[in-house]
Amino acid sequence: MKNFLYYTPTRVVFGKGAENDTGKLIKECGGKKILIHYGSGSVIRTGLLDRIIKSVHDENIAFVTLGGVVPNPRLSKVYEGIELCKKEKTDFILAVGGGSVIDSAKAIAYGVSNEGDVWDFYKKTRVPSSSVPVGVVLTIAAAGSEMSNSSVITNDATSEKRGCNCDLSRCKFAVMNPELTMTLPEYQTESGCVDIMMHTMERYFNCGENSEITSVIAEGLLRTVIKNAKILLQDPLNYNARAEIMWASSLSHNGLTGCGNDAGDWACHQLEHELGGMFDVTHGAGLAAVWPAWARYVYKNSVCRFARFARAVFNIDIEEDEKAALAGIDALEAFFREIKMPTNIRELGQEVNQGQIKTLAYNCSFKNTRTIGSVMKLNVQDIENIYTQASK
Ligand code: NZQ
Ligand code: ZN
């Protein structure tokens, strides 16, 4: 087992009615005047925003609101939020929504408490030195941003989608009522399930040392998400299935499924981020579209791990490692199809030409200055090959 640091300072309040205590939670964090940040309207339609405002009002906390965050949240909205928070002198940001709203809130929080252009933190030319506190009422189980140290923002001027990883942005609290996710469209529910699985799989597949307990936690999490993603296809109002998926979303990206493992791979996330920046695709669906091509390209470097995945997650009973590894990849692909997720870029709804593939690969390799991934270090040509394979 490798040395590791596990830091999860987020207070989780989980279950039915949890959102009614949001005002109290903000008060305990010292919030006196807050920004309530939300997306493109679901929280208005479901009445959640009104309930949150009441809860905040009941605690005599002053607030301003800023909606309009879109999936693949935009830098222009972040700038708008920073300006508003500075003008209104807010001291806490409450995100009511999913990964996009939380990530936008985290970016605003950096921008308010640090000088200069917040985009520098996403370009990785500077690191934040402080952050305004952020809390969240989660409405979709997917990105895991409610407990992660990440924020992913798309620069609408350049179409670059980039992440900033920093513990300063870890949410003070995460309110998670699985019932709030029952209004999700099926596509968002199932995309979320893919993203949750991928956060564990990115940590699971590597060529180095692994911890047995972490591997078993990861396999159990993957089996649980697979089982409940199928249940939700038939029965979207199933509370227990919603709850299992929601808790999995946090556990999958708070570091737990990487403790003691060699560094994660994360190539599929980098490949997806370029697709998201160029075509504005749904993150989880974009991951499903690149994973099979990535897996078949790299599995030979980590045959044992892929074979273990096949046996432990899909119960594949094949003795020879390479055959088991390939059967596991087929099984995950079949699962993606079963939950109506794409298994390549065409099924994602994008026709990508050779020129676009070259641009995607060039940008993904940061203009041919970096490799991505750890199972196989992928250079610009490998990345291009994978995008090409995923586009067939
Ligand atoms: O904007 P509204 O109207 O709320 O609609 C949203 C949005 O259209 C809708 N939705 C959310 N909750 C709903 C609902 N509709 C009905 N009922 C509800 N209860 O769902 C759509 C997707 O929302 P979004 O927040 O974009 O989803 P998700 O949580 O998947 O977040 C995706 C973003 O997170 C980033 C992704 O790249 C993407 O930009 N990620 C963030 C990570 C992190 N910060 O740790 C890690 C991930 O790997 C990921 O990169
Ligand atoms: Zn993700």
Short mmCIF file of C-alpha atoms and ligand atoms in Angstrom, two decimals:
data_model
loop_
_atom_site.label_atom_id
_atom_site.label_comp_id
_atom_site.label_asym_id
_atom_site.label_seq_id
_atom_site.Cartn_x
_atom_site.Cartn_y
_atom_site.Cartn_z
CA MET A 1 0.00 0.00 0.00
CA LYS A 2 1.38 3.39 -0.95
CA ASN A 3 1.49 6.35 1.40
CA PHE A 4 -1.55 8.58 1.06
CA LEU A 5 -3.28 11.65 2.40
CA TYR A 6 -7.04 11.40 2.80
CA TYR A 7 -8.74 14.73 3.46
CA THR A 8 -12.54 14.97 3.43
CA PRO A 9 -13.60 17.97 5.50
CA THR A 10 -17.12 18.17 4.03
CA ARG A 11 -19.99 17.68 6.45
CA VAL A 12 -22.57 15.43 4.80
CA VAL A 13 -26.23 15.76 5.72
CA PHE A 14 -27.99 12.91 3.93
CA GLY A 15 -31.62 11.89 3.58
CA LYS A 16 -35.22 12.96 3.21
CA GLY A 17 -35.91 16.58 4.14
CA ALA A 18 -32.21 17.36 4.67
CA GLU A 19 -32.50 20.57 2.65
CA ASN A 20 -34.79 22.14 5.24
CA ASP A 21 -31.79 22.69 7.55
CA THR A 22 -29.70 24.53 4.95
CA GLY A 23 -30.10 27.91 6.66
CA LYS A 24 -28.93 26.47 9.98
CA LEU A 25 -25.89 24.91 8.32
CA ILE A 26 -24.91 28.22 6.72
CA LYS A 27 -25.30 29.97 10.06
CA GLU A 28 -23.00 27.44 11.71
CA CYS A 29 -20.44 28.28 9.02
CA GLY A 30 -20.72 31.97 9.91
CA GLY A 31 -22.50 33.07 6.70
CA LYS A 32 -24.24 36.43 7.15
CA LYS A 33 -24.83 37.50 3.58
CA ILE A 34 -24.71 34.83 0.92
CA LEU A 35 -24.89 34.21 -2.80
CA ILE A 36 -27.38 31.51 -3.76
CA HIS A 37 -26.12 30.14 -7.05
CA TYR A 38 -28.15 27.86 -9.34
CA GLY A 39 -28.57 26.53 -12.85
CA SER A 40 -30.93 26.98 -15.76
CA GLY A 41 -34.25 26.54 -14.01
CA SER A 42 -34.80 23.03 -12.63
CA VAL A 43 -34.61 24.30 -9.03
CA ILE A 44 -37.26 26.91 -9.79
CA ARG A 45 -39.56 24.38 -11.47
CA THR A 46 -39.29 21.87 -8.62
CA GLY A 47 -39.88 24.52 -5.93
CA LEU A 48 -36.53 23.71 -4.29
CA LEU A 49 -35.19 27.24 -4.61
CA ASP A 50 -38.20 28.65 -2.74
CA ARG A 51 -37.70 26.12 0.06
CA ILE A 52 -34.00 27.00 0.32
CA ILE A 53 -34.75 30.71 0.37
CA LYS A 54 -37.27 30.14 3.18
CA SER A 55 -34.71 28.15 5.16
CA VAL A 56 -32.12 30.92 4.70
CA HIS A 57 -34.66 33.62 5.52
CA ASP A 58 -35.75 31.81 8.69
CA GLU A 59 -32.18 32.15 10.00
CA ASN A 60 -32.11 35.89 9.19
CA ILE A 61 -29.36 35.41 6.64
CA ALA A 62 -29.29 38.03 3.89
CA PHE A 63 -28.90 36.78 0.33
CA VAL A 64 -28.58 37.60 -3.35
CA THR A 65 -29.24 35.09 -6.12
CA LEU A 66 -27.52 34.30 -9.39
CA GLY A 67 -28.93 31.64 -11.72
CA GLY A 68 -28.14 30.70 -15.29
CA VAL A 69 -25.26 28.26 -14.82
CA VAL A 70 -25.25 25.83 -17.77
CA PRO A 71 -23.75 22.32 -17.99
CA ASN A 72 -20.04 22.71 -18.75
CA PRO A 73 -20.20 25.93 -16.70
CA ARG A 74 -18.88 29.04 -18.38
CA LEU A 75 -16.15 31.42 -17.28
CA SER A 76 -18.31 34.43 -18.25
CA LYS A 77 -20.87 33.43 -15.58
CA VAL A 78 -18.04 33.04 -13.07
CA TYR A 79 -16.90 36.62 -13.77
CA GLU A 80 -20.49 37.80 -13.33
CA GLY A 81 -20.66 36.02 -9.97
CA ILE A 82 -17.36 37.46 -8.78
CA GLU A 83 -18.52 40.98 -9.60
CA LEU A 84 -21.85 40.45 -7.86
CA CYS A 85 -20.27 38.98 -4.70
CA LYS A 86 -17.76 41.82 -4.47
CA LYS A 87 -20.47 44.44 -4.95
CA GLU A 88 -22.81 42.82 -2.42
CA LYS A 89 -20.03 41.92 0.03
CA THR A 90 -21.20 38.34 0.44
CA ASP A 91 -19.28 36.02 2.77
CA PHE A 92 -20.59 32.55 1.74
CA ILE A 93 -21.71 30.88 -1.48
CA LEU A 94 -24.48 28.28 -1.58
CA ALA A 95 -24.64 26.14 -4.71
CA VAL A 96 -28.07 24.62 -5.36
CA GLY A 97 -27.65 22.15 -8.20
CA GLY A 98 -25.16 19.72 -9.67
CA GLY A 99 -21.50 19.64 -10.58
CA SER A 100 -21.81 22.60 -12.93
CA VAL A 101 -23.32 24.89 -10.31
CA ILE A 102 -20.91 23.71 -7.61
CA ASP A 103 -17.89 24.19 -9.88
CA SER A 104 -19.07 27.66 -10.85
CA ALA A 105 -19.56 28.47 -7.14
CA LYS A 106 -16.03 27.24 -6.34
CA ALA A 107 -14.59 29.37 -9.14
CA ILE A 108 -16.46 32.44 -7.93
CA ALA A 109 -15.19 31.71 -4.42
CA TYR A 110 -11.58 31.71 -5.68
CA GLY A 111 -12.16 34.84 -7.73
CA VAL A 112 -13.59 36.81 -4.83
CA SER A 113 -10.76 36.07 -2.42
CA ASN A 114 -7.75 36.19 -4.76
CA GLU A 115 -6.40 39.06 -6.83
CA GLY A 116 -6.05 38.80 -10.61
CA ASP A 117 -7.78 36.66 -13.23
CA VAL A 118 -9.41 33.51 -11.80
CA TRP A 119 -8.76 31.70 -15.12
CA ASP A 120 -5.04 31.61 -14.19
CA PHE A 121 -5.93 28.88 -11.65
CA TYR A 122 -7.47 26.78 -14.43
CA LYS A 123 -4.55 27.44 -16.78
CA LYS A 124 -2.41 26.33 -13.83
CA THR A 125 -0.14 29.38 -14.06
CA ARG A 126 -1.02 30.30 -10.42
CA VAL A 127 -2.58 28.51 -7.46
CA PRO A 128 -5.28 29.99 -5.23
CA SER A 129 -4.20 31.02 -1.75
CA SER A 130 -7.67 31.34 -0.22
CA SER A 131 -11.34 30.81 -0.95
CA VAL A 132 -14.72 32.04 0.24
CA PRO A 133 -16.57 29.13 1.95
CA VAL A 134 -18.96 27.15 -0.26
CA GLY A 135 -21.83 24.83 0.68
CA VAL A 136 -24.10 22.78 -1.56
CA VAL A 137 -27.60 21.41 -1.85
CA LEU A 138 -27.07 18.63 -4.38
CA THR A 139 -29.71 17.89 -7.05
CA ILE A 140 -27.90 15.35 -9.26
CA ALA A 141 -25.63 12.45 -8.39
CA ALA A 142 -22.76 12.53 -10.85
CA ALA A 143 -19.69 14.76 -10.68
CA GLY A 144 -18.90 14.27 -7.00
CA SER A 145 -17.95 17.93 -6.76
CA GLU A 146 -19.84 18.09 -3.45
CA MET A 147 -16.87 16.34 -1.80
CA SER A 148 -14.06 16.68 -4.34
CA ASN A 149 -11.29 19.25 -4.49
CA SER A 150 -12.04 19.98 -8.15
CA SER A 151 -13.73 22.66 -10.15
CA VAL A 152 -14.02 22.37 -13.94
CA ILE A 153 -14.81 25.47 -15.97
CA THR A 154 -15.18 26.11 -19.71
CA ASN A 155 -13.69 29.31 -21.08
CA ASP A 156 -16.39 30.44 -23.52
CA ALA A 157 -13.91 32.68 -25.37
CA THR A 158 -11.50 29.83 -26.21
CA SER A 159 -13.65 26.65 -25.80
CA GLU A 160 -11.05 25.30 -23.36
CA LYS A 161 -12.48 23.16 -20.55
CA ARG A 162 -9.99 23.05 -17.68
CA GLY A 163 -9.93 21.92 -14.06
CA CYS A 164 -8.46 23.43 -10.91
CA ASN A 165 -7.73 20.99 -8.08
CA CYS A 166 -7.25 22.56 -4.68
CA ASP A 167 -8.38 21.57 -1.18
CA LEU A 168 -9.39 25.15 -0.40
CA SER A 169 -12.54 24.62 -2.46
CA ARG A 170 -13.81 21.56 -0.57
CA CYS A 171 -17.43 22.27 0.36
CA LYS A 172 -18.12 23.07 4.01
CA PHE A 173 -21.27 20.98 3.85
CA ALA A 174 -23.21 18.90 1.34
CA VAL A 175 -26.94 18.50 1.74
CA MET A 176 -28.00 15.32 -0.04
CA ASN A 177 -31.63 14.34 -0.26
CA PRO A 178 -31.98 11.55 -2.86
CA GLU A 179 -35.59 12.59 -3.48
CA LEU A 180 -34.30 15.79 -5.08
CA THR A 181 -32.82 13.72 -7.91
CA MET A 182 -36.14 12.10 -8.86
CA THR A 183 -36.98 14.89 -11.33
CA LEU A 184 -33.87 14.23 -13.42
CA PRO A 185 -34.31 13.23 -17.06
CA GLU A 186 -33.23 9.61 -17.64
CA TYR A 187 -30.25 10.71 -19.76
CA GLN A 188 -28.87 12.83 -16.91
CA THR A 189 -29.43 10.08 -14.34
CA GLU A 190 -27.58 7.51 -16.43
CA SER A 191 -24.82 9.91 -17.52
CA GLY A 192 -24.33 10.60 -13.85
CA CYS A 193 -23.96 6.87 -13.16
CA VAL A 194 -21.23 6.62 -15.80
CA ASP A 195 -19.37 9.60 -14.32
CA ILE A 196 -19.57 8.08 -10.84
CA MET A 197 -18.15 4.79 -12.11
CA MET A 198 -15.43 6.58 -14.04
CA HIS A 199 -14.17 8.46 -10.98
CA THR A 200 -13.50 5.10 -9.35
CA MET A 201 -12.23 3.45 -12.53
CA GLU A 202 -9.78 6.26 -13.25
CA ARG A 203 -8.22 5.43 -9.87
CA TYR A 204 -8.61 1.65 -10.24
CA PHE A 205 -6.74 1.16 -13.50
CA ASN A 206 -3.03 1.72 -13.08
CA CYS A 207 0.22 -0.20 -13.51
CA GLY A 208 1.57 0.28 -10.03
CA GLU A 209 0.92 -0.65 -6.45
CA ASN A 210 -2.63 -1.09 -5.16
CA SER A 211 -4.26 -1.47 -1.78
CA GLU A 212 -6.46 -4.55 -1.37
CA ILE A 213 -9.04 -2.77 0.76
CA THR A 214 -9.27 0.11 -1.70
CA SER A 215 -9.62 -2.29 -4.63
CA VAL A 216 -12.46 -4.13 -2.91
CA ILE A 217 -14.23 -0.88 -1.97
CA ALA A 218 -13.91 0.23 -5.60
CA GLU A 219 -15.29 -3.05 -6.96
CA GLY A 220 -18.21 -2.96 -4.50
CA LEU A 221 -18.98 0.62 -5.48
CA LEU A 222 -18.93 -0.27 -9.18
CA ARG A 223 -21.23 -3.28 -8.68
CA THR A 224 -23.62 -1.12 -6.64
CA VAL A 225 -23.79 1.61 -9.27
CA ILE A 226 -24.31 -0.93 -12.08
CA LYS A 227 -27.15 -2.61 -10.17
CA ASN A 228 -28.92 0.62 -9.25
CA ALA A 229 -28.42 2.33 -12.63
CA LYS A 230 -30.43 -0.55 -14.11
CA ILE A 231 -33.12 -0.25 -11.42
CA LEU A 232 -33.50 3.47 -12.12
CA LEU A 233 -34.09 2.80 -15.82
CA GLN A 234 -37.25 0.87 -14.89
CA ASP A 235 -38.14 2.66 -11.68
CA PRO A 236 -36.84 6.26 -11.57
CA LEU A 237 -38.71 7.04 -8.35
CA ASN A 238 -37.04 4.23 -6.40
CA TYR A 239 -35.74 6.02 -3.28
CA ASN A 240 -33.21 3.41 -2.24
CA ALA A 241 -31.69 3.19 -5.71
CA ARG A 242 -31.45 7.01 -5.82
CA ALA A 243 -29.83 6.98 -2.37
CA GLU A 244 -27.25 4.32 -3.26
CA ILE A 245 -26.29 6.24 -6.39
CA MET A 246 -26.13 9.56 -4.58
CA TRP A 247 -23.83 8.30 -1.84
CA ALA A 248 -21.71 6.53 -4.45
CA SER A 249 -21.26 9.83 -6.29
CA SER A 250 -19.58 11.37 -3.24
CA LEU A 251 -17.53 8.32 -2.23
CA SER A 252 -16.30 7.87 -5.77
CA HIS A 253 -14.67 11.29 -5.96
CA ASN A 254 -13.70 12.21 -2.40
CA GLY A 255 -10.45 10.25 -2.61
CA LEU A 256 -11.62 7.07 -0.85
CA THR A 257 -11.33 4.83 -3.92
CA GLY A 258 -7.74 5.91 -4.51
CA CYS A 259 -6.25 5.57 -1.00
CA GLY A 260 -3.02 3.58 -1.12
CA ASN A 261 -3.18 3.09 -4.90
CA ASP A 262 -0.68 4.21 -7.46
CA ALA A 263 -1.63 7.55 -9.05
CA GLY A 264 -4.83 7.42 -11.10
CA ASP A 265 -4.98 7.37 -14.87
CA TRP A 266 -7.47 10.16 -15.73
CA ALA A 267 -6.86 9.95 -19.48
CA CYS A 268 -10.58 9.44 -20.23
CA HIS A 269 -11.41 12.60 -18.30
CA GLN A 270 -8.85 14.56 -20.30
CA LEU A 271 -10.22 13.11 -23.55
CA GLU A 272 -13.77 14.01 -22.51
CA HIS A 273 -12.88 17.51 -21.40
CA GLU A 274 -11.75 18.32 -24.93
CA LEU A 275 -15.01 16.94 -26.35
CA GLY A 276 -16.94 18.96 -23.76
CA GLY A 277 -15.05 22.14 -24.65
CA MET A 278 -15.53 21.68 -28.42
CA PHE A 279 -19.02 20.14 -28.60
CA ASP A 280 -20.63 20.92 -25.22
CA VAL A 281 -21.53 17.25 -24.61
CA THR A 282 -22.88 15.83 -21.34
CA HIS A 283 -19.82 14.84 -19.29
CA GLY A 284 -20.81 11.29 -18.29
CA ALA A 285 -22.05 10.41 -21.77
CA GLY A 286 -18.79 11.78 -23.21
CA LEU A 287 -16.83 9.49 -20.88
CA ALA A 288 -18.87 6.47 -22.00
CA ALA A 289 -18.11 7.39 -25.62
CA VAL A 290 -14.33 7.36 -25.17
CA TRP A 291 -13.82 4.62 -22.56
CA PRO A 292 -14.12 1.50 -24.81
CA ALA A 293 -11.60 2.88 -27.35
CA TRP A 294 -9.25 3.93 -24.53
CA ALA A 295 -9.53 0.56 -22.76
CA ARG A 296 -8.80 -1.50 -25.88
CA TYR A 297 -5.83 0.77 -26.67
CA VAL A 298 -4.14 0.48 -23.26
CA TYR A 299 -5.27 -2.74 -21.55
CA LYS A 300 -2.15 -4.73 -22.51
CA ASN A 301 -0.12 -2.54 -20.15
CA SER A 302 -2.29 -3.58 -17.21
CA VAL A 303 -3.77 -6.96 -18.17
CA CYS A 304 -3.97 -8.25 -14.59
CA ARG A 305 -5.88 -5.23 -13.41
CA PHE A 306 -8.33 -5.40 -16.33
CA ALA A 307 -8.77 -9.14 -15.72
CA ARG A 308 -9.43 -8.54 -12.02
CA PHE A 309 -11.99 -5.87 -12.95
CA ALA A 310 -13.77 -8.33 -15.26
CA ARG A 311 -13.94 -11.02 -12.60
CA ALA A 312 -14.80 -8.85 -9.61
CA VAL A 313 -17.25 -6.45 -11.24
CA PHE A 314 -18.85 -8.60 -13.95
CA ASN A 315 -18.33 -12.06 -12.50
CA ILE A 316 -16.53 -13.18 -15.64
CA ASP A 317 -15.28 -16.71 -15.23
CA ILE A 318 -12.35 -16.90 -17.65
CA GLU A 319 -9.01 -18.18 -16.44
CA GLU A 320 -6.70 -16.63 -19.02
CA ASP A 321 -6.01 -13.01 -18.05
CA GLU A 322 -6.00 -11.45 -21.49
CA LYS A 323 -9.29 -13.09 -22.51
CA ALA A 324 -10.84 -12.09 -19.19
CA ALA A 325 -9.60 -8.51 -19.62
CA LEU A 326 -11.18 -8.22 -23.07
CA ALA A 327 -14.41 -9.82 -21.86
CA GLY A 328 -14.56 -7.22 -19.07
CA ILE A 329 -14.24 -4.39 -21.57
CA ASP A 330 -17.03 -5.96 -23.68
CA ALA A 331 -19.18 -6.31 -20.55
CA LEU A 332 -18.83 -2.66 -19.56
CA GLU A 333 -19.59 -1.59 -23.12
CA ALA A 334 -22.72 -3.76 -23.09
CA PHE A 335 -23.74 -2.20 -19.77
CA PHE A 336 -23.36 1.30 -21.23
CA ARG A 337 -25.67 0.24 -24.11
CA GLU A 338 -28.16 -1.23 -21.64
CA ILE A 339 -28.44 2.09 -19.79
CA LYS A 340 -28.76 3.90 -23.15
CA MET A 341 -25.35 5.50 -23.03
CA PRO A 342 -23.15 5.95 -26.11
CA THR A 343 -20.16 3.68 -26.62
CA ASN A 344 -18.47 5.86 -29.22
CA ILE A 345 -18.46 9.47 -30.38
CA ARG A 346 -20.96 8.85 -33.21
CA GLU A 347 -23.47 7.44 -30.73
CA LEU A 348 -22.83 10.54 -28.65
CA GLY A 349 -24.37 12.42 -31.57
CA GLN A 350 -21.17 13.93 -32.98
CA GLU A 351 -19.74 13.40 -36.45
CA VAL A 352 -16.09 14.32 -35.98
CA ASN A 353 -13.87 14.85 -39.03
CA GLN A 354 -10.12 14.21 -39.24
CA GLY A 355 -9.29 17.90 -38.83
CA GLN A 356 -11.34 18.11 -35.65
CA ILE A 357 -9.69 14.95 -34.31
CA LYS A 358 -6.28 16.52 -34.85
CA THR A 359 -7.38 19.69 -33.05
CA LEU A 360 -8.85 17.68 -30.15
CA ALA A 361 -5.61 15.69 -29.81
CA TYR A 362 -3.40 18.76 -30.10
CA ASN A 363 -5.38 20.63 -27.44
CA CYS A 364 -5.61 17.57 -25.19
CA SER A 365 -1.83 17.24 -25.26
CA PHE A 366 -1.57 20.95 -24.38
CA LYS A 367 -0.11 21.73 -27.81
CA ASN A 368 2.04 18.62 -27.76
CA THR A 369 3.71 19.50 -24.46
CA ARG A 370 2.31 16.74 -22.21
CA THR A 371 1.22 13.13 -22.17
CA ILE A 372 -1.96 11.99 -20.44
CA GLY A 373 -2.73 8.80 -18.53
CA SER A 374 -0.65 6.43 -16.46
CA VAL A 375 -1.69 2.93 -17.60
CA MET A 376 -0.14 4.08 -20.87
CA LYS A 377 1.40 7.51 -21.23
CA LEU A 378 -0.48 8.79 -24.26
CA ASN A 379 1.22 11.31 -26.53
CA VAL A 380 -0.49 13.43 -29.16
CA GLN A 381 -0.41 10.57 -31.71
CA ASP A 382 -1.89 8.06 -29.24
CA ILE A 383 -4.60 10.53 -28.33
CA GLU A 384 -5.39 11.04 -32.01
CA ASN A 385 -5.54 7.25 -32.51
CA ILE A 386 -7.98 6.86 -29.62
CA TYR A 387 -10.25 9.66 -30.87
CA THR A 388 -10.13 8.08 -34.34
CA GLN A 389 -11.01 4.67 -32.94
CA ALA A 390 -13.81 6.18 -30.85
CA SER A 391 -15.22 7.95 -33.94
CA LYS A 392 -15.65 4.80 -36.09
O1 NZQ B 1 -29.36 23.73 -14.90
P1 NZQ B 1 -30.57 23.00 -14.43
O2 NZQ B 1 -31.84 23.57 -14.93
O3 NZQ B 1 -30.56 22.76 -12.94
O4 NZQ B 1 -30.52 21.54 -15.15
C1 NZQ B 1 -29.50 20.60 -14.90
C2 NZQ B 1 -28.60 20.38 -16.10
O5 NZQ B 1 -29.27 20.62 -17.30
C3 NZQ B 1 -30.15 19.26 -14.74
N1 NZQ B 1 -30.56 18.96 -13.38
C4 NZQ B 1 -29.78 18.94 -12.28
N2 NZQ B 1 -30.49 18.53 -11.22
C5 NZQ B 1 -31.76 18.31 -11.66
C6 NZQ B 1 -31.80 18.60 -13.04
N3 NZQ B 1 -32.93 18.48 -13.77
C7 NZQ B 1 -34.03 18.05 -13.13
N4 NZQ B 1 -34.05 17.73 -11.80
C8 NZQ B 1 -32.93 17.84 -11.05
N5 NZQ B 1 -32.95 17.49 -9.76
O6 NZQ B 1 -29.14 18.33 -15.10
C9 NZQ B 1 -28.29 18.90 -16.05
C10 NZQ B 1 -26.86 18.57 -15.71
O7 NZQ B 1 -26.44 19.26 -14.55
P2 NZQ B 1 -24.88 19.39 -14.23
O8 NZQ B 1 -24.71 20.16 -12.99
O9 NZQ B 1 -24.18 19.87 -15.45
O10 NZQ B 1 -24.50 17.85 -14.01
P3 NZQ B 1 -23.24 17.17 -13.37
O11 NZQ B 1 -23.39 17.08 -11.90
O12 NZQ B 1 -23.04 15.95 -14.15
O13 NZQ B 1 -22.01 18.17 -13.62
C11 NZQ B 1 -21.28 18.14 -14.82
C12 NZQ B 1 -20.12 19.09 -14.74
O14 NZQ B 1 -19.23 18.71 -13.68
C13 NZQ B 1 -17.91 18.57 -14.21
C14 NZQ B 1 -18.16 18.10 -15.61
O15 NZQ B 1 -17.05 18.23 -16.43
C15 NZQ B 1 -19.30 19.03 -16.02
O16 NZQ B 1 -18.81 20.31 -16.35
N6 NZQ B 1 -17.13 17.67 -13.35
C16 NZQ B 1 -16.77 18.15 -12.15
C17 NZQ B 1 -16.00 17.42 -11.28
C18 NZQ B 1 -15.61 17.95 -9.97
N7 NZQ B 1 -15.81 19.23 -9.73
O17 NZQ B 1 -15.07 17.24 -9.11
C19 NZQ B 1 -15.48 16.08 -11.63
C20 NZQ B 1 -16.10 15.49 -12.84
O18 NZQ B 1 -15.21 14.58 -13.41
C21 NZQ B 1 -16.55 16.46 -13.88
O19 NZQ B 1 -15.49 16.82 -14.74
ZN ZN B 2 -16.11 13.02 -14.17
#
